[in-house]
Amino acid sequence: MLICDGCDRGFHMYCLSPALNAIPTNDWYCDACVLGAGADFGFEDGAEYTLASFKRKSDEFKRRMFSEYYEKQTTGYLAGPQMEGQVPEDIVESEFWRLVASPYEDVEVEYGADLHSAQHGSGFPTTERAPLDPYSKHPWNLNELPFQRESLFNYIRQDISGMMTPWIYVGMCFSTFCWHNEDHYTYSVNYQHWGDTKTWYGVPGRHADMFEDAMRAAVPELFADQPDLLFQLVTMLSPDVLVRRGVQVVTCDQRAGEFVVTFPQSYHAGFNQGFNFNEAVNFATPDWMPFDISSVKRYRQYARSPVFSHDELLMTMCEADAKYLQLPWFQRAAAEMLVRERSDRTRVRALWPASGALQRRMREAAWDDVGLG
């Protein structure tokens, strides 16, 4: 008899689907507990570490998971060019997806994710700390990139942590960033300063709808309980499953000194093969504007607040430089805003007819005041 670590109910191992031949060595949860976990499923706050102490934790975990690669061997299937402790990347990747696909194995790792670079320090030189360093103003410095001449972030008045100010990420083996696309469907750029490989999987923006359909088909119970599940960054599905459903998936291995850029609306996910240090930020160029319109409509569909106001961005750009009024891409975005605003006002007046009469009386009163002047 197998006891669920969540609800303490007992289950016959051979009655499970798939059946188990042995009692799991880690915590095990029944389907009801997994599906009923709701918003609590996914991530918890971990302990606080220095880089040195987190490296020790990461290295010890990887040594336990792949102990055979940390034993000096000169014969057998491990004999080859790799040094002691060097685990082939395809071996780590295969084990990662085996664990993801296994409903009855529980592995806990920690991830130093979404750490504010202004608080913890950026891996790039900054003008405040190193004003004479030529790289402090380099356009590929992630502290500078969001505000290059063509970036529309120059017209957003608030500082948005994680989008306009870089976040840093300290990974350990199997720490994961689940399937998601960026806020407002913006571009993102990720740089690895040092450490073990980060493995990425990406879906082109044109396949975003197919990707979402495939995810709902794979775990319909989770989406029935949480329609906005993909906003929560807690869902991982094998690329093999997506490809079988016709979704295009690409992959890359990011190593120290390399940038990875994701394009608007593209879903991406991945995991770390060991201890590493990355930094990431977002940016937006004029070709992104139609994607922002789509993202705002999506936020409205799921009753989620946008990170910034799309309409305010357009108005700020127009006020800052009248040249935008002559650009076709800006004209299309402004026309969409005008049509949408008129539609919203018409709908409000239909719901509350008295509001229209009140507005007319206010305009008449204002005109009378002008006349008396």
Short mmCIF file of C-alpha atoms in Angstrom, two decimals:
data_model
loop_
_atom_site.label_atom_id
_atom_site.label_comp_id
_atom_site.label_asym_id
_atom_site.label_seq_id
_atom_site.Cartn_x
_atom_site.Cartn_y
_atom_site.Cartn_z
CA MET A 1 0.00 0.00 0.00
CA LEU A 2 1.33 3.41 -1.01
CA ILE A 3 0.41 6.41 1.18
CA CYS A 4 0.01 9.87 -0.40
CA ASP A 5 2.22 12.46 1.34
CA GLY A 6 -0.45 15.08 0.74
CA CYS A 7 -3.74 13.54 1.93
CA ASP A 8 -2.52 10.34 3.66
CA ARG A 9 -4.85 8.17 1.57
CA GLY A 10 -3.68 4.68 0.64
CA PHE A 11 -3.35 3.33 -2.91
CA HIS A 12 -2.51 -0.06 -4.37
CA MET A 13 0.63 0.44 -6.44
CA TYR A 14 -0.55 -1.87 -9.22
CA CYS A 15 -3.87 0.03 -9.50
CA LEU A 16 -2.13 3.31 -10.34
CA SER A 17 -1.78 4.52 -13.91
CA PRO A 18 0.99 3.91 -14.69
CA ALA A 19 1.48 1.13 -12.14
CA LEU A 20 4.44 1.22 -9.75
CA ASN A 21 6.70 -1.72 -9.09
CA ALA A 22 8.36 -0.23 -6.01
CA ILE A 23 7.64 2.40 -3.36
CA PRO A 24 9.13 5.78 -4.42
CA THR A 25 12.10 6.90 -2.37
CA ASN A 26 10.92 10.54 -2.39
CA ASP A 27 7.60 12.18 -1.50
CA TRP A 28 4.68 10.88 -3.56
CA TYR A 29 1.36 12.65 -4.22
CA CYS A 30 -1.82 11.22 -5.67
CA ASP A 31 -3.50 12.75 -8.74
CA ALA A 32 -6.15 14.48 -6.62
CA CYS A 33 -3.51 16.30 -4.57
CA VAL A 34 -1.54 17.33 -7.66
CA LEU A 35 -4.64 18.64 -9.45
CA GLY A 36 -5.99 20.32 -6.33
CA ALA A 37 -2.77 22.09 -5.47
CA GLY A 38 -3.98 25.22 -7.30
CA ALA A 39 -1.92 28.36 -6.90
CA ASP A 40 0.31 26.71 -4.29
CA PHE A 41 1.75 24.32 -6.88
CA GLY A 42 5.17 25.14 -8.26
CA PHE A 43 7.56 27.26 -6.24
CA GLU A 44 8.29 28.05 -2.62
CA ASP A 45 10.69 30.54 -1.08
CA GLY A 46 14.03 28.92 -0.37
CA ALA A 47 16.89 29.69 1.97
CA GLU A 48 19.38 32.52 1.61
CA TYR A 49 22.83 31.72 0.22
CA THR A 50 26.06 33.32 -0.76
CA LEU A 51 27.31 32.38 -4.21
CA ALA A 52 29.89 30.12 -2.59
CA SER A 53 27.38 28.27 -0.40
CA PHE A 54 24.91 27.87 -3.27
CA LYS A 55 27.69 26.47 -5.46
CA ARG A 56 28.45 23.87 -2.80
CA LYS A 57 24.78 22.89 -2.66
CA SER A 58 24.56 22.69 -6.46
CA ASP A 59 27.75 20.66 -6.82
CA GLU A 60 26.71 18.20 -4.09
CA PHE A 61 23.31 17.69 -5.72
CA LYS A 62 24.80 17.05 -9.16
CA ARG A 63 27.35 14.65 -7.67
CA ARG A 64 24.53 12.64 -6.06
CA MET A 65 22.45 12.60 -9.24
CA PHE A 66 25.33 11.55 -11.50
CA SER A 67 27.71 9.84 -9.10
CA GLU A 68 29.12 7.50 -11.74
CA TYR A 69 30.65 10.48 -13.58
CA TYR A 70 32.51 11.61 -10.46
CA GLU A 71 34.38 8.33 -10.07
CA LYS A 72 37.63 8.03 -11.95
CA GLN A 73 37.23 5.31 -14.54
CA THR A 74 39.45 4.23 -17.35
CA THR A 75 37.40 1.34 -18.69
CA GLY A 76 33.81 0.60 -19.48
CA TYR A 77 31.15 2.80 -21.02
CA LEU A 78 32.39 5.90 -19.19
CA ALA A 79 35.83 5.68 -20.73
CA GLY A 80 36.32 8.60 -23.06
CA PRO A 81 37.51 12.17 -23.36
CA GLN A 82 35.38 13.62 -20.52
CA MET A 83 37.14 14.44 -17.26
CA GLU A 84 35.99 13.38 -13.81
CA GLY A 85 32.84 15.30 -12.88
CA GLN A 86 32.03 16.29 -16.46
CA VAL A 87 28.57 14.92 -17.16
CA PRO A 88 27.66 14.85 -20.87
CA GLU A 89 24.96 17.41 -21.61
CA ASP A 90 22.72 14.91 -23.37
CA ILE A 91 22.80 12.67 -20.27
CA VAL A 92 21.68 15.55 -18.04
CA GLU A 93 18.98 16.50 -20.53
CA SER A 94 17.64 12.94 -20.76
CA GLU A 95 17.48 12.62 -16.98
CA PHE A 96 15.73 15.98 -16.66
CA TRP A 97 12.92 15.01 -19.03
CA ARG A 98 12.66 11.56 -17.47
CA LEU A 99 11.97 13.23 -14.12
CA VAL A 100 9.48 15.68 -15.66
CA ALA A 101 7.57 12.79 -17.22
CA SER A 102 7.55 10.72 -14.03
CA PRO A 103 4.50 11.51 -11.85
CA TYR A 104 5.82 9.50 -8.92
CA GLU A 105 9.30 10.93 -8.42
CA ASP A 106 9.87 14.11 -6.46
CA VAL A 107 13.13 16.06 -6.85
CA GLU A 108 13.63 19.38 -5.09
CA VAL A 109 16.08 21.99 -6.36
CA GLU A 110 16.52 25.70 -5.70
CA TYR A 111 16.88 28.57 -8.14
CA GLY A 112 18.08 32.08 -7.45
CA ALA A 113 15.58 33.61 -9.88
CA ASP A 114 14.30 37.15 -10.47
CA LEU A 115 16.96 38.81 -8.31
CA HIS A 116 17.02 42.58 -8.79
CA SER A 117 20.39 43.66 -10.15
CA ALA A 118 20.07 47.07 -8.47
CA GLN A 119 19.96 45.31 -5.10
CA HIS A 120 22.32 42.38 -5.64
CA GLY A 121 24.59 43.86 -8.29
CA SER A 122 24.84 43.47 -12.05
CA GLY A 123 27.44 41.32 -13.75
CA PHE A 124 27.98 44.19 -16.19
CA PRO A 125 29.86 47.39 -15.32
CA THR A 126 27.58 50.35 -14.60
CA THR A 127 28.16 54.07 -14.95
CA GLU A 128 27.68 54.45 -11.19
CA ARG A 129 30.32 51.86 -10.23
CA ALA A 130 32.71 52.13 -13.17
CA PRO A 131 32.13 55.39 -15.10
CA LEU A 132 35.46 55.10 -16.97
CA ASP A 133 34.90 51.52 -18.10
CA PRO A 134 34.05 51.64 -21.84
CA TYR A 135 31.68 48.68 -21.40
CA SER A 136 29.55 50.60 -18.90
CA LYS A 137 27.92 52.40 -21.86
CA HIS A 138 28.18 49.60 -24.41
CA PRO A 139 24.85 48.96 -26.21
CA TRP A 140 25.01 45.23 -25.37
CA ASN A 141 25.43 45.98 -21.67
CA LEU A 142 22.03 44.84 -20.37
CA ASN A 143 21.76 47.92 -18.16
CA GLU A 144 21.94 50.06 -21.31
CA LEU A 145 20.28 47.91 -23.98
CA PRO A 146 16.60 48.68 -23.06
CA PHE A 147 17.25 52.39 -23.64
CA GLN A 148 19.01 52.37 -26.97
CA ARG A 149 17.79 54.89 -29.54
CA GLU A 150 15.21 52.63 -31.22
CA SER A 151 13.81 51.12 -28.03
CA LEU A 152 10.29 52.21 -27.14
CA PHE A 153 11.08 51.74 -23.45
CA ASN A 154 12.47 55.28 -23.59
CA TYR A 155 8.85 56.45 -23.48
CA ILE A 156 7.70 54.45 -20.45
CA ARG A 157 7.76 56.76 -17.47
CA GLN A 158 8.04 54.22 -14.66
CA ASP A 159 10.98 51.94 -13.92
CA ILE A 160 9.80 48.35 -14.37
CA SER A 161 11.99 45.87 -12.53
CA GLY A 162 12.81 42.81 -14.61
CA MET A 163 11.81 44.45 -17.88
CA MET A 164 13.81 47.69 -17.92
CA THR A 165 16.19 46.87 -15.07
CA PRO A 166 17.98 43.51 -15.42
CA TRP A 167 17.27 40.57 -13.16
CA ILE A 168 19.93 38.02 -12.33
CA TYR A 169 19.55 34.25 -12.15
CA VAL A 170 21.76 31.81 -10.24
CA GLY A 171 21.02 28.25 -11.31
CA MET A 172 21.78 24.78 -10.07
CA CYS A 173 21.37 21.44 -11.83
CA PHE A 174 17.73 20.88 -12.92
CA SER A 175 16.54 24.34 -11.79
CA THR A 176 13.89 25.23 -14.34
CA PHE A 177 12.15 28.12 -16.05
CA CYS A 178 8.81 26.76 -17.22
CA TRP A 179 6.97 27.52 -20.46
CA HIS A 180 6.03 31.19 -20.79
CA ASN A 181 6.27 34.19 -23.04
CA GLU A 182 7.38 37.64 -21.94
CA ASP A 183 5.21 40.36 -20.41
CA HIS A 184 3.53 42.33 -23.19
CA TYR A 185 5.14 39.89 -25.67
CA THR A 186 8.35 41.94 -25.61
CA TYR A 187 11.76 40.83 -26.79
CA SER A 188 14.07 39.45 -24.12
CA VAL A 189 17.82 39.03 -24.02
CA ASN A 190 19.66 36.71 -21.63
CA TYR A 191 23.42 36.69 -21.09
CA GLN A 192 25.40 33.98 -19.31
CA HIS A 193 28.32 35.42 -17.35
CA TRP A 194 29.77 32.07 -16.26
CA GLY A 195 28.95 28.54 -15.26
CA ASP A 196 27.41 25.37 -16.61
CA THR A 197 25.21 25.18 -19.68
CA LYS A 198 21.65 26.52 -19.74
CA THR A 199 19.46 24.49 -22.12
CA TRP A 200 16.66 26.38 -23.89
CA TYR A 201 13.56 25.32 -25.82
CA GLY A 202 11.60 27.80 -27.92
CA VAL A 203 8.36 27.98 -29.89
CA PRO A 204 8.01 30.66 -32.61
CA GLY A 205 5.41 33.33 -31.95
CA ARG A 206 3.41 32.22 -34.99
CA HIS A 207 2.90 28.84 -33.27
CA ALA A 208 1.83 30.35 -29.93
CA ASP A 209 -1.85 29.42 -30.39
CA MET A 210 -0.96 25.85 -31.39
CA PHE A 211 1.31 25.62 -28.36
CA GLU A 212 -1.48 26.71 -26.02
CA ASP A 213 -3.90 24.22 -27.58
CA ALA A 214 -1.34 21.44 -27.11
CA MET A 215 -0.83 22.36 -23.46
CA ARG A 216 -4.58 22.37 -22.77
CA ALA A 217 -4.97 19.01 -24.49
CA ALA A 218 -2.13 17.52 -22.43
CA VAL A 219 -3.39 18.64 -18.99
CA PRO A 220 -7.06 19.66 -19.40
CA GLU A 221 -7.80 19.23 -15.68
CA LEU A 222 -5.21 21.82 -14.68
CA PHE A 223 -6.49 24.36 -17.20
CA ALA A 224 -10.10 23.73 -16.16
CA ASP A 225 -9.13 24.64 -12.60
CA GLN A 226 -6.80 27.52 -13.59
CA PRO A 227 -7.54 28.97 -17.05
CA ASP A 228 -4.62 31.40 -16.67
CA LEU A 229 -2.16 28.61 -15.84
CA LEU A 230 0.40 29.68 -18.45
CA PHE A 231 0.78 33.05 -16.73
CA GLN A 232 2.03 31.33 -13.58
CA LEU A 233 5.25 29.78 -14.97
CA VAL A 234 4.65 26.40 -13.31
CA THR A 235 3.91 24.15 -16.30
CA MET A 236 6.49 22.03 -18.12
CA LEU A 237 5.73 19.77 -21.08
CA SER A 238 8.19 17.77 -23.14
CA PRO A 239 9.11 19.15 -26.58
CA ASP A 240 8.41 15.66 -27.95
CA VAL A 241 4.75 16.00 -26.97
CA LEU A 242 4.53 19.42 -28.61
CA VAL A 243 6.19 18.26 -31.82
CA ARG A 244 3.77 15.33 -32.09
CA ARG A 245 0.95 17.88 -31.99
CA GLY A 246 2.46 19.88 -34.85
CA VAL A 247 4.15 22.61 -32.79
CA GLN A 248 7.56 23.74 -34.01
CA VAL A 249 10.15 23.57 -31.22
CA VAL A 250 13.78 24.68 -31.43
CA THR A 251 16.51 24.21 -28.85
CA CYS A 252 19.90 25.67 -27.99
CA ASP A 253 22.58 25.27 -25.34
CA GLN A 254 23.75 28.57 -23.89
CA ARG A 255 27.26 28.69 -22.49
CA ALA A 256 29.37 31.34 -20.77
CA GLY A 257 29.77 34.51 -22.83
CA GLU A 258 26.72 33.87 -25.02
CA PHE A 259 23.48 35.82 -25.51
CA VAL A 260 20.07 34.28 -26.13
CA VAL A 261 17.38 36.56 -27.62
CA THR A 262 13.71 35.58 -27.62
CA PHE A 263 11.29 37.20 -30.06
CA PRO A 264 7.80 38.63 -29.42
CA GLN A 265 5.12 36.14 -28.31
CA SER A 266 7.54 33.20 -28.53
CA TYR A 267 7.07 30.67 -25.76
CA HIS A 268 10.28 29.44 -24.18
CA ALA A 269 11.40 27.21 -21.34
CA GLY A 270 14.52 25.45 -20.17
CA PHE A 271 16.70 24.26 -17.34
CA ASN A 272 20.21 24.63 -15.98
CA GLN A 273 22.71 21.81 -16.25
CA GLY A 274 24.59 22.99 -13.18
CA PHE A 275 25.75 26.04 -11.28
CA ASN A 276 25.65 29.18 -13.43
CA PHE A 277 25.05 32.93 -13.39
CA ASN A 278 22.85 34.69 -15.96
CA GLU A 279 21.35 38.13 -16.40
CA ALA A 280 18.29 39.12 -18.44
CA VAL A 281 16.25 42.14 -19.48
CA ASN A 282 13.58 43.09 -22.05
CA PHE A 283 13.41 45.58 -24.88
CA ALA A 284 10.88 46.74 -27.47
CA THR A 285 11.40 48.03 -31.00
CA PRO A 286 8.77 49.48 -33.39
CA ASP A 287 8.05 46.09 -35.00
CA TRP A 288 6.88 44.88 -31.55
CA MET A 289 3.92 47.30 -31.42
CA PRO A 290 1.31 44.92 -32.98
CA PHE A 291 2.32 42.26 -30.45
CA ASP A 292 1.69 44.67 -27.59
CA ILE A 293 -1.83 45.28 -28.89
CA SER A 294 -2.40 41.50 -28.87
CA SER A 295 -0.96 41.16 -25.37
CA VAL A 296 -3.26 43.85 -23.97
CA LYS A 297 -6.29 42.06 -25.41
CA ARG A 298 -5.06 38.84 -23.83
CA TYR A 299 -4.64 40.52 -20.43
CA ARG A 300 -8.22 41.73 -20.68
CA GLN A 301 -9.44 38.25 -21.64
CA TYR A 302 -7.96 36.80 -18.44
CA ALA A 303 -8.73 39.85 -16.24
CA ARG A 304 -5.05 40.46 -15.55
CA SER A 305 -3.46 43.87 -15.08
CA PRO A 306 -0.89 44.88 -17.70
CA VAL A 307 2.60 45.79 -16.57
CA PHE A 308 2.32 49.22 -18.18
CA SER A 309 -0.32 51.16 -20.11
CA HIS A 310 -0.19 50.58 -23.87
CA ASP A 311 -2.31 53.68 -24.53
CA GLU A 312 -0.15 55.86 -22.28
CA LEU A 313 2.93 54.67 -24.16
CA LEU A 314 1.40 55.83 -27.46
CA MET A 315 0.40 59.20 -26.03
CA THR A 316 3.82 59.75 -24.46
CA MET A 317 5.55 58.97 -27.76
CA CYS A 318 3.29 61.40 -29.61
CA GLU A 319 3.90 64.15 -27.06
CA ALA A 320 7.66 63.57 -27.10
CA ASP A 321 8.13 63.66 -30.87
CA ALA A 322 5.53 64.53 -33.50
CA LYS A 323 7.47 62.48 -36.08
CA TYR A 324 5.67 59.38 -34.86
CA LEU A 325 2.41 60.71 -36.31
CA GLN A 326 3.92 60.31 -39.77
CA LEU A 327 5.04 56.69 -39.32
CA PRO A 328 2.67 54.01 -40.68
CA TRP A 329 3.23 51.55 -37.80
CA PHE A 330 2.39 54.26 -35.26
CA GLN A 331 -0.65 55.39 -37.25
CA ARG A 332 -1.99 51.82 -37.24
CA ALA A 333 -1.50 51.52 -33.49
CA ALA A 334 -3.13 54.90 -32.85
CA ALA A 335 -6.09 54.01 -35.10
CA GLU A 336 -6.59 50.75 -33.19
CA MET A 337 -6.55 52.66 -29.90
CA LEU A 338 -9.14 55.15 -31.19
CA VAL A 339 -11.49 52.43 -32.46
CA ARG A 340 -11.14 50.47 -29.20
CA GLU A 341 -11.78 53.54 -27.04
CA ARG A 342 -14.90 54.47 -28.99
CA SER A 343 -16.16 50.89 -28.75
CA ASP A 344 -15.58 50.83 -24.99
CA ARG A 345 -17.43 54.13 -24.53
CA THR A 346 -20.36 52.92 -26.62
CA ARG A 347 -20.59 49.76 -24.54
CA VAL A 348 -20.49 51.73 -21.28
CA ARG A 349 -23.22 54.09 -22.46
CA ALA A 350 -25.37 51.10 -23.42
CA LEU A 351 -24.96 49.66 -19.93
CA TRP A 352 -25.56 52.97 -18.14
CA PRO A 353 -27.65 55.26 -20.40
CA ALA A 354 -27.77 57.94 -17.73
CA SER A 355 -24.02 58.45 -18.01
CA GLY A 356 -24.40 59.81 -21.54
CA ALA A 357 -27.04 62.32 -20.45
CA LEU A 358 -24.82 63.39 -17.55
CA GLN A 359 -21.89 64.00 -19.90
CA ARG A 360 -24.11 66.10 -22.19
CA ARG A 361 -25.29 68.21 -19.24
CA MET A 362 -21.69 68.71 -18.13
CA ARG A 363 -20.69 69.87 -21.62
CA GLU A 364 -23.67 72.26 -21.73
CA ALA A 365 -22.73 73.65 -18.32
CA ALA A 366 -19.14 74.17 -19.43
CA TRP A 367 -20.35 75.97 -22.58
CA ASP A 368 -22.58 78.24 -20.49
CA ASP A 369 -19.59 79.10 -18.30
CA VAL A 370 -17.59 80.02 -21.39
CA GLY A 371 -20.46 82.17 -22.65
CA LEU A 372 -20.72 84.03 -19.35
CA GLY A 373 -17.02 84.83 -19.51
#
